[in-house]
Each structure stands twice: as structure tokens, then as C-alpha cells.
Amino acid sequence: MSTTRRVVIEPLTRVEGHGKVTIRLDSAGEVESARLHVVEFRGFERFIQGRPYWEMPVAVQRLCGICPVSHHLAAAKAMDGIVGVDELTPTAEKVRRLMHYGQIFQSHALHFFHLSSPDLLFGFDSDPATRNVIGVAGAFPELARQGILMRKYGQEVIQATAGKKVHGTGAIPGGVNRSLTSAERVELAADIPRQKRWAAEAVAIARDYTLENLAFATEFAAFPSNHLGLVRPDGTFDLYDGVLRAVDESGEKILNDVEAGRYADVLVEEVRPWSYMKFPFLRELGPHKGWYRVGPLARLAVCERIATPEAEAARVQFDEAMGGRPGTMSLAYHWARMIETLSAIEEIEQLLDDPDIEGDDLVRKGERRPESVGVIEAPRGTLFHHYVVADDDTVMRANLIVSTTSNNEPMNRAVESVAKKFLTGTEITEGLLNHVEVAIRAYDPCLSCATHALGKMPLVIEIQDAGGRTLAEGKRNS
Amino acid sequence: MPRPRIATASLAGCFGCHMSLLDLDEGILELAELVEFDRSPIDDYKEFQGRCTVGLVEGGCANEENVATIREFRRCCDVLVSVGDCATMGGIPAMRNLVPLDECLQEAYVDGPTVHNPGGLPPGDAEIPRMLDRVYALHEVVHIDWHLPGCPPSPEAFQAALTALLSGEPAALPPGLIRYD
């Protein structure tokens, strides 16, 4: 007789998108298994087939409202290739980079202050009624306000470059459709000193949290892994463009600076029956050894330096704390994420200081090509957009590997490790279950992004109106 | 007098409407002084804590779980608002309504250039909800009191709609705040 007990955390909260965790315990209260399931799907890769290629930067960004700029730019980079443009005008490249750094800044601030800070400030098992950004505003009003205004600044940078804070239209195949006005440039530049100071303070908060809780953090969802990210050909950190590099747990290169367009030669995604999100791995190493982390922790593991001074100093300190090796602690993601936030505001400062940002040479044209890949470092990790376009300018095939998908295996390992360590042989409380969510939140998953692929058979469902009349009946094939 | 309660949810959407609500910036803290936030993905209430004056739901219905959630919102909220183009019309996710499902499954889980799937079957497990035959706008599933269009609706539109609804007025927005992008 089976006496397995099933514990479910659903819906996951303070993460973007739809996921749930199931934990199975045996009769002795030992955790047998724990899984993160992604429970929604969309179908973008198929339903955009037949659409004109120039729609991709605006259509596909509807995958995600938190990081729409990432999809907007990855699709636009792919479309640069389709229209035969290998190098943008200086203004176009800089406007796009400014948009991207604005996005990194707002998305990281949102994640740290709005979504994760309640766990770090109040404790994982604090009262769920105040474990949110309003609760933070009550207890730490200045900090909450700072977080809100940092996110606001990033959104304003996006608005100036994309025309709109959420789902903008600034990037087009071969360039951009706008640059900054002098007034926009002056206004954004005026707030730089304050934003830089706040970003540096946020690095200090995340650093101190990690160092003060180091013993705990090395026991909480900590495990070695491979790491993957883009770097410039000389190994410098770059969030907009570069070559693919992966390192193993000791920091040895296992993917040695592969041109991003060759991603399909080196990466594969495994399908497992219990989640709509696939499990990527490095082809050469196979599914058991080839899985890897992406995002802030991984980017600091693969890069050799950051180009801007304050973020580089913070990186050196981070690297020392990690013992000069790639990070193993899921909780160290927060610190790495704030270092990236600091680097983003330093980049924004430099771009606002550059006259090209007001230039009017916006678009280039070239010879049409049938196929192209656009890769970018989204806030949550490396993002791949790959399109094949027919002679009539409609999309024939599309393949998307979104950032969060690459962290699927690491997040599942984090969930299992926390469940086994904290839930075994004890009364399972809400606070303990929040520990599992804290481990997931460290990766800042975007489960909406990750569910672009379509799956599963349809279900029989009867849809009724408020008066009980049947409006429609669905079918199920399986 | 207890403060009115607001609940929010994101179904088959992208979370962008929630982002636009957060684009009220400091205004979100002012709103929190006037209302009590109930069940929402931005806090840790996983179930309704009480009867809500207003429910804001972004995204349409694409699976059985979305349907259960919107029905629960209908039961627990006095005024239910479909927020954004996905909730009001199905939006971009409803583009899948034009495509045979078998082709989608084949593309995503078997034929894709980076798929590794020796079994050749798409995901299927008791733990993941079953999909609907197509994506539905929310008003096709339950009665909706107000529609707030836009991709996403602007923070000003949220502000105007909430101000009206919380004081029991109709959420009749001026033309400048209504858009379908």
C-alpha cells in the first residue's frame, strides 16, 4: 500500500508566470522527489509561421511583459541578419544598447526590491501578510521608495528609446526608428548621480546579506554547475552582444567562444513529460553532465572583467567571496544581479554622454538572407531567437530558447535540495514551503517567457455564460 | 470602515498589465493606503482572504486552470475587470486558434532544431493542466463588468478606472485613455 504524501505549492507567487511545485514524501516523512512544473504554454514558434518577418520584434515580445525589451531586441537582431545588416549605424547600436541597459536596470530592480526583498528583509518564514513590497514600504519606507524609483528610471529609459514602457516599438530590422531628443537626454542624465548611488547601495545590501549569511547560503540550494553566457571576444562582460562561452564548476572553458549563430550546434533541449518547459544541455556533454546555469551568477562566472569601473570593483569583490571559482550558491544570484544593475547604470551614463545617441542615421539595408539567429543576454540569462524567412517575407520556422528555460534543471535541483534539507521529517509549515519558493525566486524565473512552446492535448470543456447557457464545447483528443 | 479589497491575476498573458499597474510607481504606495491587496501574484496570498470589491485579471483562458481561476474571481469579486488585450480579446496568444494543434505539438516538441526527445511525445502528466481547444477571452467564460483595453493599459488608465470603481462610479474612461495597441 502506498502511503506517499503529496504537498503542492500553487500558484508560485512573487515570480512571473505560472508554475507549481510538487513534493512527494514517503511514510517516514522523507522527501522522495520535488519538482518545479511549468503549467502554461503558448505556441509562439508555430503560430508566428506565415507572419511577415518585420512583425517579429513587436509580436514575439508579447511573450513577456517584464522583459519585453529582451525579446524585442533579440528578434530585431535576428531580423538585422534577415535584411543583410551585419553592423548597425553607431546611433542605432547605441540606442538599442541604451534600451537594453534600461531594461536590465528596471527588471533587476523589480526583482530585488518588489519581489525578493521581503524574504531577505523579513525572513523566509515571516508573516505572509506583509511578505510583499507594501510590507517593505511599511517597515523600510526609504528602501522601498528607492526600489520603486530605480525601476521607474529604467522604465523611463525604455520609454525614451522604445516609445513606450511596456511593449515598445523602437527596434526595427536593420536599426531603430528613433533616437533621443536633447530634452530626453538632459532629463535622463540629470538623475544619473542619484541612481548610481542607489545602485551601489543595493550592491552593498545584497553583498552584506550574502556575507552575513554565508554559512546558511552555502547550505541552501547550493551546488556546483556549468555556467553559460555571452562575452565579448576578449572575455569582457557584455549584455547586448558577444560570443557564447561556457565554463565548468572549476571555471575551465567547456564551450570556447562559439559564434552565437552556431547555437544549435552546441545546445539541445530535452523534453520531459511533467513540464511544458524543456531542459537544455550542452550537446557534447549530454543531458546528465551538460546542463548549465544562466543569468547573473553565470555571467559573472564566464566573464573575465566588467568594462565599467564601479561594477568591476564590485565584481572583483564578488569573485574573491566565491573563492575565485564559479558561484555555487543560488542565493548569490542576488548579489550578482545587483552588480549587473550597477554596471547597467554606468553604461547608461556613458551612452547619455555620447552625442551619437541623438544622431539621425538610424537604419541600414543589405542583401536579404533566408535565415538568422539573434542572441542577447536578457535579465534572466542568454536568450536565443532563430528564424527562417521565405522569399515572400513570411516566417517559415522559428526556434526560441528563452533564458529561464536554461535554468530549468538548476531550479529543479534547487527545489529538490531545499525540500530534502528543510522538509524532511518535520511538520510542513507555510514558512518552510516559502523556503522552496525563495530558492526558485533566486533565479528570477520568467515562467511566461518559458512557456512559448506548445504542448499537450486539448481538454473537453464546456464554457457557460453567467446564465448557465453553454457557449462552447472544447474537445480532447487523448 | 474596512478598506476595499483588490485581487489581481495573470492568466494566459505576459504579466505586462501587472507591470503597467506597477508603473504607477509611488502611486502604488498611495493606492495601498486606500485599499487592501488580496490574492495577487505580487504578494503571497495564494487564496482569497475575503470578499473583494474589484478583481483585475489580465490574460485570456488557455487551460483548465485559467478557467477555474477566472470562475473563482467571479465568485469572490463584486466588480470583475478584464485587463489588457489578451483578457478582452484573447490577444497574441489567441493566434494559436488559427493553427491545428497537432502541428504545434510536432513543431515544439519533436521537429524543432534543438529538440532532444527520444520518446517523440509532447509533455503530458497529471500535474500539468489540460489545455482548452482554443484561447478564450474572459467574457466568453464568465460575466465581465468592465473591459480595460490596451497592450498594456497605461498606468493612467488603471488609475482612472480604479478611482471610479472604488467609489462606486462607472469606469467610463475618456477617449485618450482607451487604446488597442
XYZ file of C-alpha atoms in Angstrom:
659
model
C 0.000 0.000 0.000
C 1.357 3.365 -0.952
C 1.477 5.948 1.787
C 3.146 8.638 -0.268
C 2.065 12.103 0.702
C 1.898 14.883 -1.880
C 2.455 18.517 -0.966
C 1.740 21.187 -3.569
C 2.811 24.834 -3.700
C 0.463 26.534 -6.122
C 0.399 29.125 -7.504
C 4.009 30.165 -7.052
C 3.906 33.819 -6.042
C 6.281 36.730 -6.442
C 7.537 35.095 -9.622
C 6.391 35.905 -13.113
C 4.187 33.345 -14.830
C 2.531 30.104 -13.873
C 4.346 27.369 -12.048
C 3.827 24.945 -9.249
C 5.940 22.699 -7.086
C 5.008 19.171 -6.098
C 6.776 17.405 -3.268
C 6.312 13.707 -2.530
C 7.101 12.317 0.900
C 7.183 8.641 1.940
C 5.520 7.214 5.057
C 8.559 8.099 7.167
C 8.296 11.762 6.065
C 11.381 11.563 3.836
C 11.216 13.658 0.673
C 11.204 11.283 -2.291
C 11.031 13.865 -5.041
C 10.375 17.545 -5.571
C 9.663 19.142 -8.922
C 9.031 22.537 -10.427
C 6.339 22.228 -13.089
C 5.671 24.944 -15.625
C 1.969 24.667 -16.260
C 1.194 27.010 -19.119
C 2.081 27.106 -22.776
C 1.569 29.436 -25.708
C 2.719 28.154 -29.082
C 4.655 31.126 -30.483
C 7.114 29.039 -32.508
C 4.308 27.645 -34.623
C 1.675 30.367 -34.727
C 4.042 33.091 -35.954
C 4.768 30.997 -39.035
C 3.287 32.764 -42.028
C 3.564 36.209 -40.459
C 5.796 38.867 -42.099
C 9.287 38.973 -40.621
C 9.119 42.649 -39.623
C 6.325 41.849 -37.148
C 8.613 39.644 -35.059
C 10.182 42.337 -32.821
C 6.735 43.573 -31.737
C 4.798 40.275 -31.814
C 7.249 37.976 -30.058
C 7.944 40.424 -27.231
C 4.391 39.615 -26.057
C 5.996 36.512 -24.535
C 6.910 38.608 -21.537
C 5.774 41.890 -20.057
C 8.623 42.082 -17.557
C 11.431 41.783 -20.086
C 9.732 42.642 -23.404
C 12.826 44.590 -24.481
C 14.887 41.368 -24.467
C 12.568 39.680 -26.938
C 12.140 42.891 -28.906
C 15.920 43.197 -29.311
C 16.717 39.505 -29.829
C 14.111 39.393 -32.613
C 15.412 42.673 -34.066
C 18.988 41.330 -34.016
C 17.822 38.246 -35.882
C 15.966 40.471 -38.371
C 19.150 42.526 -38.921
C 20.595 39.310 -40.330
C 17.477 38.695 -42.445
C 17.804 42.146 -44.067
C 21.537 41.579 -44.521
C 22.857 44.092 -41.999
C 25.883 42.917 -40.002
C 26.763 46.232 -38.440
C 24.272 48.863 -37.322
C 24.852 52.603 -37.538
C 26.547 53.929 -34.364
C 23.335 55.675 -33.336
C 21.199 52.551 -33.841
C 23.617 50.347 -31.883
C 23.801 52.852 -29.025
C 20.046 53.494 -28.854
C 19.442 49.740 -28.702
C 22.080 49.298 -26.022
C 20.566 52.145 -24.015
C 17.151 50.487 -24.279
C 18.657 47.184 -23.137
C 20.509 48.645 -20.152
C 17.321 50.459 -19.144
C 15.584 47.115 -19.228
C 18.287 45.346 -17.189
C 18.087 48.170 -14.652
C 14.294 48.093 -14.261
C 13.933 44.308 -14.350
C 16.693 43.698 -11.785
C 15.313 46.457 -9.523
C 11.835 44.955 -9.776
C 13.119 41.528 -8.899
C 15.260 42.634 -5.989
C 13.021 45.230 -4.357
C 9.463 44.300 -5.334
C 9.707 40.525 -5.437
C 12.629 39.207 -3.376
C 13.486 41.782 -0.736
C 10.606 40.725 1.588
C 12.269 37.292 2.010
C 15.684 38.804 2.673
C 14.488 41.617 4.960
C 11.789 39.845 6.973
C 12.958 36.222 6.820
C 11.793 33.277 4.740
C 9.192 32.235 7.335
C 7.923 35.698 8.246
C 4.212 36.585 8.159
C 2.938 36.077 4.591
C 0.561 39.031 5.072
C 3.458 41.502 4.970
C 5.844 39.479 2.819
C 5.393 41.829 -0.152
C 6.553 45.216 -1.411
C 3.826 47.068 0.511
C 5.088 45.379 3.670
C 8.614 46.507 2.808
C 7.302 50.057 2.350
C 5.801 49.889 5.831
C 8.972 48.709 7.565
C 11.647 50.246 5.318
C 9.939 53.176 3.562
C 13.128 54.723 2.174
C 14.358 51.440 0.719
C 11.006 50.649 -0.897
C 10.806 54.124 -2.401
C 14.350 53.772 -3.732
C 13.475 50.457 -5.385
C 10.339 51.917 -6.938
C 12.227 54.947 -8.286
C 15.043 52.771 -9.665
C 12.538 50.694 -11.573
C 10.808 53.882 -12.708
C 14.100 55.237 -14.070
C 14.770 52.080 -16.078
C 11.225 52.257 -17.472
C 11.780 55.891 -18.478
C 14.959 54.938 -20.354
C 12.896 52.298 -22.181
C 10.170 54.824 -22.968
C 12.701 57.281 -24.412
C 14.233 54.613 -26.675
C 11.247 52.387 -27.467
C 8.391 54.901 -27.288
C 6.553 53.006 -24.570
C 7.402 51.456 -21.191
C 5.891 48.034 -21.898
C 5.887 46.555 -25.437
C 7.594 49.416 -27.270
C 8.489 49.643 -30.939
C 11.964 51.232 -31.126
C 13.981 48.463 -32.797
C 13.305 47.549 -36.436
C 15.128 45.251 -38.883
C 18.452 46.945 -39.633
C 18.289 49.607 -36.924
C 15.929 51.749 -34.846
C 13.070 54.115 -35.633
C 14.039 56.859 -33.204
C 16.927 58.342 -31.274
C 16.879 60.526 -28.182
C 15.868 64.175 -28.255
C 18.138 66.632 -26.447
C 15.435 67.182 -23.869
C 15.134 63.448 -23.153
C 18.888 63.129 -22.909
C 19.223 66.018 -20.477
C 16.359 64.832 -18.317
C 17.645 61.245 -18.062
C 21.214 62.402 -17.405
C 20.092 64.646 -14.538
C 19.049 61.670 -12.411
C 22.218 59.604 -13.005
C 24.129 60.535 -9.804
C 21.237 59.500 -7.550
C 20.551 56.292 -9.493
C 24.244 55.316 -9.386
C 24.365 55.884 -5.653
C 21.263 53.776 -5.098
C 22.600 51.011 -7.345
C 25.857 50.949 -5.363
C 23.857 50.805 -2.130
C 21.823 47.905 -3.494
C 25.063 46.031 -4.268
C 26.118 46.610 -0.658
C 22.789 45.307 0.690
C 22.982 42.150 -1.411
C 26.692 41.678 -0.604
C 26.207 42.110 3.131
C 23.228 39.767 3.089
C 25.298 37.093 1.358
C 28.384 37.509 3.534
C 26.441 37.705 6.807
C 24.548 34.537 5.883
C 27.406 32.761 4.167
C 27.167 29.556 6.218
C 23.446 29.344 5.508
C 23.834 30.281 1.834
C 26.384 27.510 1.282
C 23.822 25.013 2.612
C 20.741 26.476 0.908
C 20.214 25.346 -2.703
C 23.965 25.449 -3.273
C 25.519 23.095 -5.796
C 28.232 23.285 -8.442
C 27.244 23.551 -12.094
C 28.340 24.582 -15.538
C 27.608 28.198 -16.499
C 26.817 29.781 -19.864
C 26.696 33.349 -21.145
C 27.779 35.810 -23.796
C 31.122 37.604 -23.523
C 32.985 39.915 -25.870
C 35.692 38.063 -27.818
C 38.261 39.349 -25.274
C 36.271 37.900 -22.351
C 34.709 41.176 -21.190
C 31.166 41.121 -19.790
C 28.599 42.294 -22.381
C 24.829 42.046 -22.103
C 23.960 43.085 -25.659
C 26.270 41.086 -27.904
C 29.126 38.614 -27.956
C 30.209 35.003 -28.347
C 28.925 32.016 -26.374
C 31.155 30.843 -23.571
C 30.552 28.117 -21.007
C 32.696 27.110 -18.046
C 32.532 24.074 -15.772
C 32.346 24.139 -11.977
C 36.079 24.815 -11.689
C 35.977 27.647 -14.224
C 37.537 25.710 -17.109
C 36.132 26.665 -20.508
C 33.931 23.911 -21.904
C 32.385 25.990 -24.675
C 35.161 28.057 -26.051
C 33.751 31.231 -27.510
C 31.374 29.880 -30.111
C 29.776 32.336 -32.501
C 26.201 32.876 -31.295
C 24.704 31.933 -34.665
C 26.018 28.384 -34.175
C 23.967 27.845 -31.008
C 22.094 24.865 -32.470
C 25.384 23.010 -32.979
C 26.187 23.188 -29.287
C 22.833 23.290 -27.407
C 19.901 20.872 -27.236
C 16.693 20.877 -25.191
C 15.322 17.720 -23.587
C 11.553 17.225 -23.368
C 10.265 15.719 -20.098
C 6.612 14.712 -19.674
C 5.866 16.615 -16.468
C 6.642 20.181 -17.510
C 5.933 22.402 -20.510
C 9.413 23.868 -20.043
C 12.228 22.000 -21.772
C 15.626 21.130 -20.238
C 18.592 22.452 -22.261
C 22.092 20.982 -22.125
C 25.393 21.208 -23.967
C 25.201 18.708 -26.805
C 28.747 17.459 -26.374
C 28.353 16.663 -22.666
C 24.873 15.103 -22.815
C 21.811 15.642 -20.577
C 23.359 14.386 -17.338
C 26.581 16.387 -17.418
C 25.756 19.148 -19.884
C 23.113 21.196 -18.011
C 24.160 24.665 -17.000
C 23.108 27.852 -15.225
C 22.427 31.176 -16.958
C 21.745 34.689 -15.665
C 23.711 36.954 -13.323
C 25.602 34.217 -11.438
C 26.590 32.510 -14.696
C 27.552 35.761 -16.436
C 29.952 36.665 -13.639
C 31.358 33.129 -13.872
C 32.081 33.277 -17.611
C 33.380 36.837 -17.913
C 36.907 37.955 -17.083
C 36.140 41.595 -16.346
C 33.433 44.256 -16.476
C 34.211 47.337 -18.573
C 32.849 49.957 -16.145
C 34.867 50.838 -13.010
C 32.402 50.596 -10.116
C 30.848 47.347 -11.315
C 34.330 45.896 -11.959
C 35.394 46.689 -8.400
C 32.217 45.015 -7.149
C 32.868 42.002 -9.397
C 36.376 41.544 -8.012
C 34.968 41.520 -4.501
C 32.303 39.011 -5.551
C 34.888 36.792 -7.212
C 37.000 36.747 -4.055
C 33.983 35.782 -1.950
C 33.296 32.895 -4.356
C 36.884 31.721 -3.879
C 37.877 32.627 -7.435
C 35.609 29.901 -8.823
C 32.157 29.967 -10.426
C 29.423 30.561 -7.861
C 27.553 27.592 -6.400
C 25.063 29.373 -4.128
C 21.623 30.088 -5.543
C 21.304 32.939 -3.040
C 24.428 34.603 -4.516
C 22.335 35.368 -7.609
C 21.006 38.416 -5.742
C 24.463 39.886 -5.233
C 25.482 39.163 -8.825
C 22.216 40.692 -10.054
C 22.874 43.954 -8.205
C 26.425 44.130 -9.629
C 24.855 43.918 -13.078
C 22.404 46.656 -12.091
C 25.340 48.875 -11.192
C 27.064 48.058 -14.491
C 23.849 48.929 -16.360
C 23.593 52.402 -14.833
C 27.281 53.047 -15.564
C 26.671 52.052 -19.198
C 23.580 54.282 -19.319
C 25.666 57.187 -18.018
C 28.269 56.714 -20.772
C 25.644 56.400 -23.509
C 23.815 59.544 -22.372
C 27.140 61.338 -22.557
C 27.642 60.248 -26.186
C 26.396 62.647 -28.936
C 25.629 59.645 -31.196
C 22.596 58.947 -29.005
C 20.883 61.948 -30.651
C 22.026 61.024 -34.173
C 19.681 60.719 -37.153
C 21.374 57.914 -39.120
C 19.089 55.151 -37.896
C 18.767 52.286 -40.397
C 20.938 50.287 -42.788
C 19.888 47.947 -45.580
C 21.605 44.960 -47.149
C 21.039 41.806 -49.198
C 18.084 39.683 -47.984
C 19.085 36.399 -46.349
C 16.922 33.367 -45.620
C 17.969 32.565 -42.053
C 19.307 34.343 -38.989
C 19.904 33.976 -35.256
C 19.673 36.790 -32.682
C 21.190 36.242 -29.238
C 21.196 38.606 -26.272
C 21.748 38.454 -22.507
C 18.255 39.072 -21.126
C 17.957 39.939 -17.413
C 17.417 36.232 -16.661
C 20.073 34.800 -18.995
C 21.024 34.023 -22.565
C 18.109 34.345 -24.988
C 18.084 32.805 -28.480
C 15.786 33.762 -31.367
C 16.233 31.848 -34.630
C 14.131 32.471 -37.760
C 13.917 31.122 -41.294
C 12.159 33.541 -43.665
C 10.659 32.576 -47.040
C 11.079 34.514 -50.294
C 7.665 36.117 -49.741
C 8.998 37.638 -46.483
C 6.927 35.421 -44.187
C 8.411 33.406 -41.339
C 8.737 29.706 -42.171
C 10.351 28.405 -38.995
C 11.163 29.855 -35.599
C 13.062 28.463 -32.638
C 13.261 30.277 -29.320
C 15.315 29.246 -26.285
C 14.364 31.661 -23.540
C 16.576 32.407 -20.564
C 14.508 30.765 -17.866
C 14.398 27.501 -19.810
C 18.150 27.127 -19.381
C 17.712 27.431 -15.606
C 15.079 24.676 -15.548
C 17.453 21.946 -14.376
C 19.202 24.220 -11.827
C 15.850 25.368 -10.410
C 14.647 21.784 -10.136
C 17.858 20.851 -8.332
C 17.420 23.861 -6.052
C 13.838 22.819 -5.258
C 14.822 19.235 -4.537
C 17.785 20.225 -2.420
C 15.754 22.637 -0.263
C 12.852 20.189 0.072
C 15.165 17.377 1.190
C 17.045 19.562 3.622
C 14.216 21.526 5.196
C 11.034 19.470 4.810
C 12.196 16.009 5.802
C 10.683 14.533 8.974
C 9.119 17.743 10.209
C 5.770 19.455 10.284
C 5.450 21.273 6.973
C 4.566 24.893 7.590
C 3.847 27.765 5.230
C 7.199 29.295 6.154
C 9.058 26.118 5.238
C 7.253 25.944 1.918
C 8.274 29.543 1.273
C 11.890 28.328 1.574
C 11.274 26.350 -1.612
C 9.914 29.438 -3.342
C 12.864 31.516 -2.138
C 15.173 29.063 -3.925
C 13.161 29.432 -7.138
C 12.951 33.226 -6.810
C 16.743 33.487 -6.620
C 16.784 32.593 -10.329
C 14.172 35.308 -11.092
C 12.317 32.889 -13.354
C 10.047 34.239 -16.037
C 7.675 31.343 -16.433
C 5.583 33.183 -19.030
C 8.644 33.525 -21.216
C 9.430 29.897 -20.729
C 6.098 28.669 -21.978
C 6.263 29.806 -25.542
C 6.289 26.216 -26.710
C 3.016 24.460 -27.201
C 2.151 21.122 -25.715
C -0.443 18.634 -24.579
C -3.752 17.545 -25.925
C -6.850 19.672 -25.587
C -9.362 19.028 -22.886
C -13.099 18.658 -23.006
C -14.526 21.774 -21.516
C -17.906 23.358 -21.511
C -17.964 27.119 -21.315
C -21.159 28.613 -19.898
C -22.286 32.182 -19.584
C -23.474 33.719 -16.333
C -26.994 32.444 -17.032
C -25.785 28.861 -17.377
C -26.139 28.677 -21.162
C -23.496 26.669 -22.965
C -21.412 28.958 -25.143
C -18.869 26.499 -26.396
C -17.603 22.982 -26.006
C -13.963 22.067 -26.302
C -12.574 18.712 -27.347
C -9.986 16.399 -26.009
C -8.081 14.093 -28.330
C -6.188 11.945 -25.902
C -14.808 51.057 7.828
C -12.682 48.285 6.319
C -10.742 49.258 3.240
C -11.962 47.834 -0.089
C -10.049 44.752 -1.228
C -8.457 44.316 -4.649
C -7.377 40.992 -6.148
C -5.328 40.530 -9.317
C -4.347 37.589 -11.505
C -2.456 36.919 -14.716
C -3.826 34.053 -16.842
C -2.761 33.475 -20.468
C -0.990 36.838 -20.656
C 2.544 38.099 -20.250
C 2.416 39.973 -16.914
C 2.799 43.250 -18.841
C -0.504 44.599 -17.480
C 0.769 43.999 -13.949
C 3.949 45.841 -14.948
C 1.883 48.774 -16.186
C -0.016 48.802 -12.878
C 3.383 48.917 -11.121
C 4.258 51.818 -13.447
C 2.052 53.876 -11.147
C 5.405 53.959 -9.297
C 4.985 55.834 -5.985
C 1.265 55.823 -6.780
C 1.175 52.120 -5.911
C 2.051 53.010 -2.311
C -0.717 55.636 -2.266
C -3.118 53.033 -3.641
C -2.049 50.631 -0.888
C -3.165 53.178 1.687
C -6.665 53.238 0.195
C -7.147 49.542 -0.466
C -6.158 46.149 0.867
C -4.437 43.876 -1.649
C -5.907 40.381 -1.588
C -4.833 37.457 -3.741
C -2.225 38.587 -6.284
C 0.995 37.316 -7.860
C 2.825 40.278 -6.332
C 2.057 39.180 -2.762
C 1.965 35.782 -1.061
C -1.793 35.214 -0.776
C -2.413 32.088 -2.790
C -6.144 32.040 -1.961
C -8.808 34.695 -1.478
C -8.730 36.198 2.029
C -12.161 37.805 1.798
C -14.757 39.325 -0.474
C -13.133 41.739 -2.937
C -14.548 44.962 -4.321
C -12.523 44.800 -7.532
C -10.809 41.947 -9.371
C -8.333 42.807 -12.121
C -7.463 39.921 -14.442
C -5.017 40.015 -17.334
C -4.676 37.245 -19.925
C -7.303 35.049 -21.535
C -8.171 31.435 -20.790
C -5.949 28.820 -22.420
C -6.191 25.903 -19.990
C -8.466 24.369 -17.351
C -6.580 26.109 -14.561
C -7.227 29.546 -16.123
C -10.934 28.696 -16.258
C -11.000 27.633 -12.597
C -9.201 30.833 -11.603
C -11.492 33.204 -13.512
C -14.569 31.429 -12.134
C -13.210 31.849 -8.621
C -12.543 35.535 -9.288
C -16.134 35.890 -10.483
C -17.402 34.269 -7.278
C -15.216 36.401 -4.984
C -15.239 39.861 -6.623
C -18.068 42.398 -6.782
C -16.692 44.041 -9.901
C -14.609 41.993 -12.321
C -12.449 43.791 -14.891
C -10.758 42.167 -17.881
C -7.460 43.983 -18.223
C -5.486 44.260 -21.456
C -5.963 42.918 -24.971
C -5.430 39.225 -24.052
C -8.183 39.305 -21.421
C -10.587 41.339 -23.540
C -9.948 39.678 -26.917
C -7.528 36.780 -26.489
C -4.642 38.885 -27.786
C -1.443 37.472 -29.272
C -1.832 34.054 -27.509
C -5.128 33.648 -29.440
C -3.074 33.483 -32.647
C -2.834 29.797 -31.802
C -6.561 29.491 -32.544
C -5.650 29.598 -36.248
C -3.314 26.614 -36.136
C -4.099 22.870 -35.903
C -2.873 21.617 -32.571
C -1.050 18.546 -33.881
C 1.207 20.767 -35.971
C 2.050 22.877 -32.944
C 2.918 19.841 -30.853
C 5.083 18.434 -33.588
C 6.939 21.728 -34.050
C 7.602 22.464 -30.400
C 8.404 19.030 -29.023
C 9.545 16.862 -31.936
C 10.709 18.785 -35.008
C 12.376 21.889 -33.509
C 16.081 22.257 -34.428
C 17.255 21.919 -30.815
C 14.735 19.330 -29.542
C 16.058 16.209 -27.777
C 13.072 13.910 -27.354
C 13.864 10.216 -27.846
C 10.308 9.251 -26.833
C 8.860 11.521 -29.504
C 5.876 12.538 -27.341
C 4.913 16.008 -26.112
C 4.652 16.639 -22.349
C 1.651 15.037 -20.662
C 1.300 14.488 -16.924
C -1.375 14.657 -14.250
C 0.479 17.593 -12.696
C 0.127 19.917 -15.692
C -3.297 21.330 -16.545
C -5.069 20.348 -19.705
C -5.295 22.831 -22.500
C -8.501 24.251 -23.937
C -9.347 23.723 -27.599
C -8.659 27.410 -28.185
C -7.819 30.587 -26.267
C -10.902 32.354 -24.916
C -11.399 35.992 -23.972
C -12.560 36.244 -20.365
C -16.090 37.412 -21.205
C -16.603 34.162 -23.124
C -16.144 32.266 -19.863
C -17.718 34.417 -17.118
C -19.613 37.681 -16.914
C -17.219 40.630 -17.021
C -18.288 44.027 -15.709
C -15.678 46.262 -17.345
C -13.051 45.943 -20.059
C -9.813 47.896 -19.819
C -8.127 47.584 -23.247
C -4.524 48.253 -24.280
C -1.317 46.280 -24.574
C -0.915 47.140 -21.807
C -3.438 49.703 -20.500
C -1.499 52.779 -19.358
C -0.936 53.460 -15.651
C -3.219 56.489 -16.072
C -5.981 54.204 -17.344
C -5.559 51.933 -14.303
C -5.638 54.963 -12.046
C -8.790 56.412 -13.598
C -10.602 53.069 -13.668
C -9.732 52.179 -10.067
C -10.609 55.636 -8.780
C -14.052 55.339 -10.358
C -14.738 51.726 -9.401
C -13.625 52.109 -5.784
C -16.032 54.982 -5.330
C -18.853 53.037 -6.958
C -18.831 55.106 -10.146
C -18.869 53.737 -13.712
C -15.371 53.242 -15.148
C -16.134 55.411 -18.179
C -12.717 56.485 -19.448
C -12.078 59.459 -21.728
C -11.014 58.529 -25.300
C -7.342 59.403 -24.673
C -7.045 56.593 -22.133
C -8.635 53.930 -24.321
C -6.360 52.313 -26.874
C -5.856 48.949 -28.521
C -2.130 48.628 -29.100
